[in-house]
Short mmCIF file of C-alpha atoms and ligand atoms in Angstrom, two decimals:
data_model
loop_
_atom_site.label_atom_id
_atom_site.label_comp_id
_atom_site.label_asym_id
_atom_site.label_seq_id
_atom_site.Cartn_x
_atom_site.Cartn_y
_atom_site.Cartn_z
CA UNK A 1 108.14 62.71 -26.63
CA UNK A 2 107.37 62.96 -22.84
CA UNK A 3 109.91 65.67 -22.49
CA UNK A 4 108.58 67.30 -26.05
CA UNK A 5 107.61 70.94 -24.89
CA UNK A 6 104.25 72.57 -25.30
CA UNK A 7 102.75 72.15 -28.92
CA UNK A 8 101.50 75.24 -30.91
CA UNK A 9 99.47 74.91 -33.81
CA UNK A 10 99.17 77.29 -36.33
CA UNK A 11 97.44 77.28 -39.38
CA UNK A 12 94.35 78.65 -41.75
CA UNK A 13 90.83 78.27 -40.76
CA UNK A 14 89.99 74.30 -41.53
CA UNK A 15 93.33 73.67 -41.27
CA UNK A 16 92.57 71.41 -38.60
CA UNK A 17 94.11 72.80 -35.76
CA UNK A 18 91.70 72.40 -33.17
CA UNK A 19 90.62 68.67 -34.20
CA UNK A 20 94.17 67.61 -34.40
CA UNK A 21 95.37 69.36 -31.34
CA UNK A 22 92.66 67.29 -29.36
CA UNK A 23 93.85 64.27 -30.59
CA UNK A 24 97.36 65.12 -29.87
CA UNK A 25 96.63 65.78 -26.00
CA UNK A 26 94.94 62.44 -26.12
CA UNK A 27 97.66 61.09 -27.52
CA UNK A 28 100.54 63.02 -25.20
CA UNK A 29 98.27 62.57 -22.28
CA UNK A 30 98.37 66.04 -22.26
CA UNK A 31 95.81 69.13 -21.69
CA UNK A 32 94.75 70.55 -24.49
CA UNK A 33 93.48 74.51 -25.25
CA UNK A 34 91.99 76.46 -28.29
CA UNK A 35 93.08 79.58 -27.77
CA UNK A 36 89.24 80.34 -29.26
CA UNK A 37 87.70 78.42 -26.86
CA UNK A 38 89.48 79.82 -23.89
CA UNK A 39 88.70 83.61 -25.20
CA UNK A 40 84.97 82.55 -25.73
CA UNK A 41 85.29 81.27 -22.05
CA UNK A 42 86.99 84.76 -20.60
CA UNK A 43 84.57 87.01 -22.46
CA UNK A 44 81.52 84.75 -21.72
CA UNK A 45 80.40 84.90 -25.42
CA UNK A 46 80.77 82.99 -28.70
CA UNK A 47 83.66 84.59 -31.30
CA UNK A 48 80.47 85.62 -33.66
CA UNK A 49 78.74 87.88 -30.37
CA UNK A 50 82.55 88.78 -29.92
CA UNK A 51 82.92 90.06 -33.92
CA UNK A 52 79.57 91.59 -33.62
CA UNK A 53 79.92 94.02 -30.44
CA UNK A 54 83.29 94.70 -30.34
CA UNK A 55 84.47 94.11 -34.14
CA UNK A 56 88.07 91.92 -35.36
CA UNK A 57 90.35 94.61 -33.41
CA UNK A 58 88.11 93.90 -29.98
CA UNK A 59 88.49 89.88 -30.66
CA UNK A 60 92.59 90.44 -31.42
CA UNK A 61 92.73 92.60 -28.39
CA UNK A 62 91.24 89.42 -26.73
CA UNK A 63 92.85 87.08 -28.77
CA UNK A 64 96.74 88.62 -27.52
CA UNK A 65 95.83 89.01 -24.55
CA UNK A 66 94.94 85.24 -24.16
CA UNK A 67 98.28 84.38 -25.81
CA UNK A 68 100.51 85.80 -23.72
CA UNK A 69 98.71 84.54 -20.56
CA UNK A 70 98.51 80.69 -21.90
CA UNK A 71 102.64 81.51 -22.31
CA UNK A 72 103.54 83.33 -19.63
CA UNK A 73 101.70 80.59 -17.34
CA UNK A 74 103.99 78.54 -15.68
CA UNK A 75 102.66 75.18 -16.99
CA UNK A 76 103.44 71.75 -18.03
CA UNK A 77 103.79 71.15 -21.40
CA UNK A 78 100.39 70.98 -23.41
CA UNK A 79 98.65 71.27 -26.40
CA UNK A 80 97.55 74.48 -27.91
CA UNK A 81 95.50 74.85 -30.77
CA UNK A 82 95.52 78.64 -32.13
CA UNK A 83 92.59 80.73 -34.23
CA UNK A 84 93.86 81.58 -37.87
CA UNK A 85 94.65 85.43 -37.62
CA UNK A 86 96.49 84.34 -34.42
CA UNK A 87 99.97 85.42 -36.92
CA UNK A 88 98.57 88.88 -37.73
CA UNK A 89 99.91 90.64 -34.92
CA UNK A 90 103.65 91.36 -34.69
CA UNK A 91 103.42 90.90 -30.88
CA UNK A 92 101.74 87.78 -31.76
CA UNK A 93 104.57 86.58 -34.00
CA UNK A 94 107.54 87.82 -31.49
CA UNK A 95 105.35 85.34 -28.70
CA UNK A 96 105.37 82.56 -30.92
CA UNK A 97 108.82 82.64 -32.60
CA UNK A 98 110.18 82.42 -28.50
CA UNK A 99 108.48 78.82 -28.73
CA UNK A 100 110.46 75.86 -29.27
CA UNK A 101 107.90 74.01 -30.90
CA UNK A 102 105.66 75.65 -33.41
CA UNK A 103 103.52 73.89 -35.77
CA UNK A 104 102.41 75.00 -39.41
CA UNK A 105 99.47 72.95 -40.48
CA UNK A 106 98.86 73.22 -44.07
CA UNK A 107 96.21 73.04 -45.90
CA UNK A 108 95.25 74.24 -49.40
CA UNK A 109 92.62 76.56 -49.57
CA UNK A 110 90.57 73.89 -52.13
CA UNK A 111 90.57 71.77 -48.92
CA UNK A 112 90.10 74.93 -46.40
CA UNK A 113 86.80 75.85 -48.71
CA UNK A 114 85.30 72.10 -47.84
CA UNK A 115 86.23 72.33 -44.00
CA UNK A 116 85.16 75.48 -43.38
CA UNK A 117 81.64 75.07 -45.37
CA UNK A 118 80.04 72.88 -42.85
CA UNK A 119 79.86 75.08 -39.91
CA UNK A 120 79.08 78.74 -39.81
CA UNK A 121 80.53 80.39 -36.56
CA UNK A 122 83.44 82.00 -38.45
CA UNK A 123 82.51 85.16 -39.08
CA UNK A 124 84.87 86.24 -41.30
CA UNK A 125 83.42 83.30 -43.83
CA UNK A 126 79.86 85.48 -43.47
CA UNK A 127 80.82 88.69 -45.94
CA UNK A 128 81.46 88.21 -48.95
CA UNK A 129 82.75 85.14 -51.03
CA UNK A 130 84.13 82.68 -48.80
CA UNK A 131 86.78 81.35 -51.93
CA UNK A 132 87.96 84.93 -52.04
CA UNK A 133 88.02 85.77 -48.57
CA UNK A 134 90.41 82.63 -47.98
CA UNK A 135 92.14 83.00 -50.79
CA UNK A 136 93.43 86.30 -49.81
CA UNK A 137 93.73 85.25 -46.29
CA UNK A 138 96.37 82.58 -47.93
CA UNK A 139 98.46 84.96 -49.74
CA UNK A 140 98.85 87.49 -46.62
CA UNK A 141 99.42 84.75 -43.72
CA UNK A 142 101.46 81.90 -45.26
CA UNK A 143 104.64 83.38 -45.00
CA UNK A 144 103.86 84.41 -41.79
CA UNK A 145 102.98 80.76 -40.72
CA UNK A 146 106.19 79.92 -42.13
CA UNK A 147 107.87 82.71 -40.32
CA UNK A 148 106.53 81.67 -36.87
CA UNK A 149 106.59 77.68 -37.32
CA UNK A 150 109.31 74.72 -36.64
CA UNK A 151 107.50 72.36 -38.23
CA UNK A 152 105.61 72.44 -41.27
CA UNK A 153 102.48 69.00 -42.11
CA UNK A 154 100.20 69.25 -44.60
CA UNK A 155 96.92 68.34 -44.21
CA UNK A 156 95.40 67.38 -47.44
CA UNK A 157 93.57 64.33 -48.15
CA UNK A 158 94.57 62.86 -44.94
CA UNK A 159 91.98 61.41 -42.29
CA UNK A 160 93.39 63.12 -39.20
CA UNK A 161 94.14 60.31 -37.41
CA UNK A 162 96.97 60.37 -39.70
CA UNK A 163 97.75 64.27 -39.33
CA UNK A 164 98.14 63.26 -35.99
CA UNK A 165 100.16 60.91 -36.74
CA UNK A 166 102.47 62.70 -39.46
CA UNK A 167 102.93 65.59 -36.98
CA UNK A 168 104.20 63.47 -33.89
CA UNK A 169 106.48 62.05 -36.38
CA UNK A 170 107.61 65.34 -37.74
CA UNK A 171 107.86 67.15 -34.17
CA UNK A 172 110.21 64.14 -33.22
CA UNK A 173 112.31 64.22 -35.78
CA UNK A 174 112.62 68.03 -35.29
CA UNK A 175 113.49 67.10 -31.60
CA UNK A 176 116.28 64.54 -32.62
CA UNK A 177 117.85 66.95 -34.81
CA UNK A 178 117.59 70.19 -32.27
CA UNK A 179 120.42 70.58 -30.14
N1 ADP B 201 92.45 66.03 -41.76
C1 ADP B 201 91.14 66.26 -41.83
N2 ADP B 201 90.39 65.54 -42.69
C2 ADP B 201 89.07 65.76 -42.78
N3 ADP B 201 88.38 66.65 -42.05
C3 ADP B 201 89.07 67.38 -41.18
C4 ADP B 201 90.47 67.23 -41.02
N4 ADP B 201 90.88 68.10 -40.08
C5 ADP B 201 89.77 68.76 -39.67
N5 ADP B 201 88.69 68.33 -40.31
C6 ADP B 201 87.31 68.84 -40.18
O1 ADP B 201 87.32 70.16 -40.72
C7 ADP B 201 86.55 71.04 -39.92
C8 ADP B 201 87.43 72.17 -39.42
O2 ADP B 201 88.41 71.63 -38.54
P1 ADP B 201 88.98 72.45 -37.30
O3 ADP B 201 89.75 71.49 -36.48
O4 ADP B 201 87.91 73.24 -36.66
O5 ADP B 201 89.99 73.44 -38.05
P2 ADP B 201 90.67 74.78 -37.53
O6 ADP B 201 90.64 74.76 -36.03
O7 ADP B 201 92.06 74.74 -38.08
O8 ADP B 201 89.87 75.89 -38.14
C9 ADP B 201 85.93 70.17 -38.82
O9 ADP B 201 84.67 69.78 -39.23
C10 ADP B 201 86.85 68.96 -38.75
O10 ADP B 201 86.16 67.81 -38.33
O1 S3P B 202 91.43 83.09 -39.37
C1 S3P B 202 90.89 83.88 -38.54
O2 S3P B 202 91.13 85.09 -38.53
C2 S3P B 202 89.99 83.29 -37.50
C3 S3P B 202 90.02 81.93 -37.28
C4 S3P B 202 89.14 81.27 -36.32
O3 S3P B 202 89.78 80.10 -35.77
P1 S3P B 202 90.04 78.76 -36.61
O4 S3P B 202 91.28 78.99 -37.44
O5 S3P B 202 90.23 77.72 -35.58
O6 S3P B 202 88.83 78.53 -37.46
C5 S3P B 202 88.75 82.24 -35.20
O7 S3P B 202 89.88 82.55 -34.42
C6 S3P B 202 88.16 83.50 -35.77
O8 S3P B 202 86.96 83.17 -36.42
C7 S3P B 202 89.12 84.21 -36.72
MG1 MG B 203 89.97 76.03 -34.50
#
């Protein structure tokens, strides 16, 4: 696993990509980046100011951009935690299929509904019904999770300690059976 290249995780909003992907680079002794986080950084506003001012296109215009600079970097390997629409964009998808190791976390939208309802900074959960909007969201960016990732977890009903756990095992039996 010390050799395991950098970790992308991909996923729905509540999939748990940012709270497993911390525990992962605490696990790896690795660095760890939200791709969220580092545009909110960049842009020196949160992703609802973002949404607001400049609408979704401004925040994917900031949200590729970010991409192909975390890739392009010359780096060691770390962990990188991705927003939900990160898939949306072609250019997006043609970044991450060049990865050796991308990771699909799953996660039903039953159990996106409860993870996503106790915090309110994702502003695409604002308008409208919040069932319906992920429900949608589900049935255009699934296959394109699948399209992107090496490795699929799900993510139901597990504590994510043991997400964590289920996706170092999954990434190294991906590894062992690479060549
Ligand atoms: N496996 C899990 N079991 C229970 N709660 C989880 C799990 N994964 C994430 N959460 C919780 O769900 C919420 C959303 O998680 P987050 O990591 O922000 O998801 P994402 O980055 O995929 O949108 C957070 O409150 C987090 O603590
Ligand atoms: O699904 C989406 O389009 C989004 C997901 C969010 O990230 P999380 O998936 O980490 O919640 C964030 O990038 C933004 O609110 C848009
Ligand atoms: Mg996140």
């Amino acid at each position: 696993m010390i050799n395991a290249p950098t970790i992308i995780l991909v996923g729905p909003m509540g999939a748990g990509k940012t709270t497993i992907g911390r525990l992962l680079s605490q696990q790896l002794d690795r660095e760890f980046f939200d791709s969220d986080r580092v545009i909110e950084e960049n842009a020196g506003a949160d992703i609802p100011w973002i949404f607001e001012k400049e609408g979704e296109e401004g925040f994917r215009r900031r949200e590729t951009q970010t991409l192909e600079a975390m890739l392009s970097e010359e780096q060691q390997p770390v962990v990188l935690a991705t927003g939900g629409g990160i898939v949306m964009k072609e250019e997006n998808r043609a970044m991450l299929k060049q990865q050796p190791l991308v990771v699909y976390l799953f996660a039903s939208v039953a159990q996106q509904l409860q993870r996503t309802s106790k915090s309110n900074n994702r502003p695409l959960l604002k308008q409208g019904n919040p069932k319906e909007t992920l429900t949608r969201l589900f049935a255009l960016r699934d296959p394109l999770y699948r399209e992107v990732a090496s490795v699929i977890v799900e993510t139901d009903s597990r504590h994510p300690k043991t997400v964590a756990n289920k996706v170092m095992d999954a990434i190294k039996k991906h590894l062992a059976t690479e060549v």
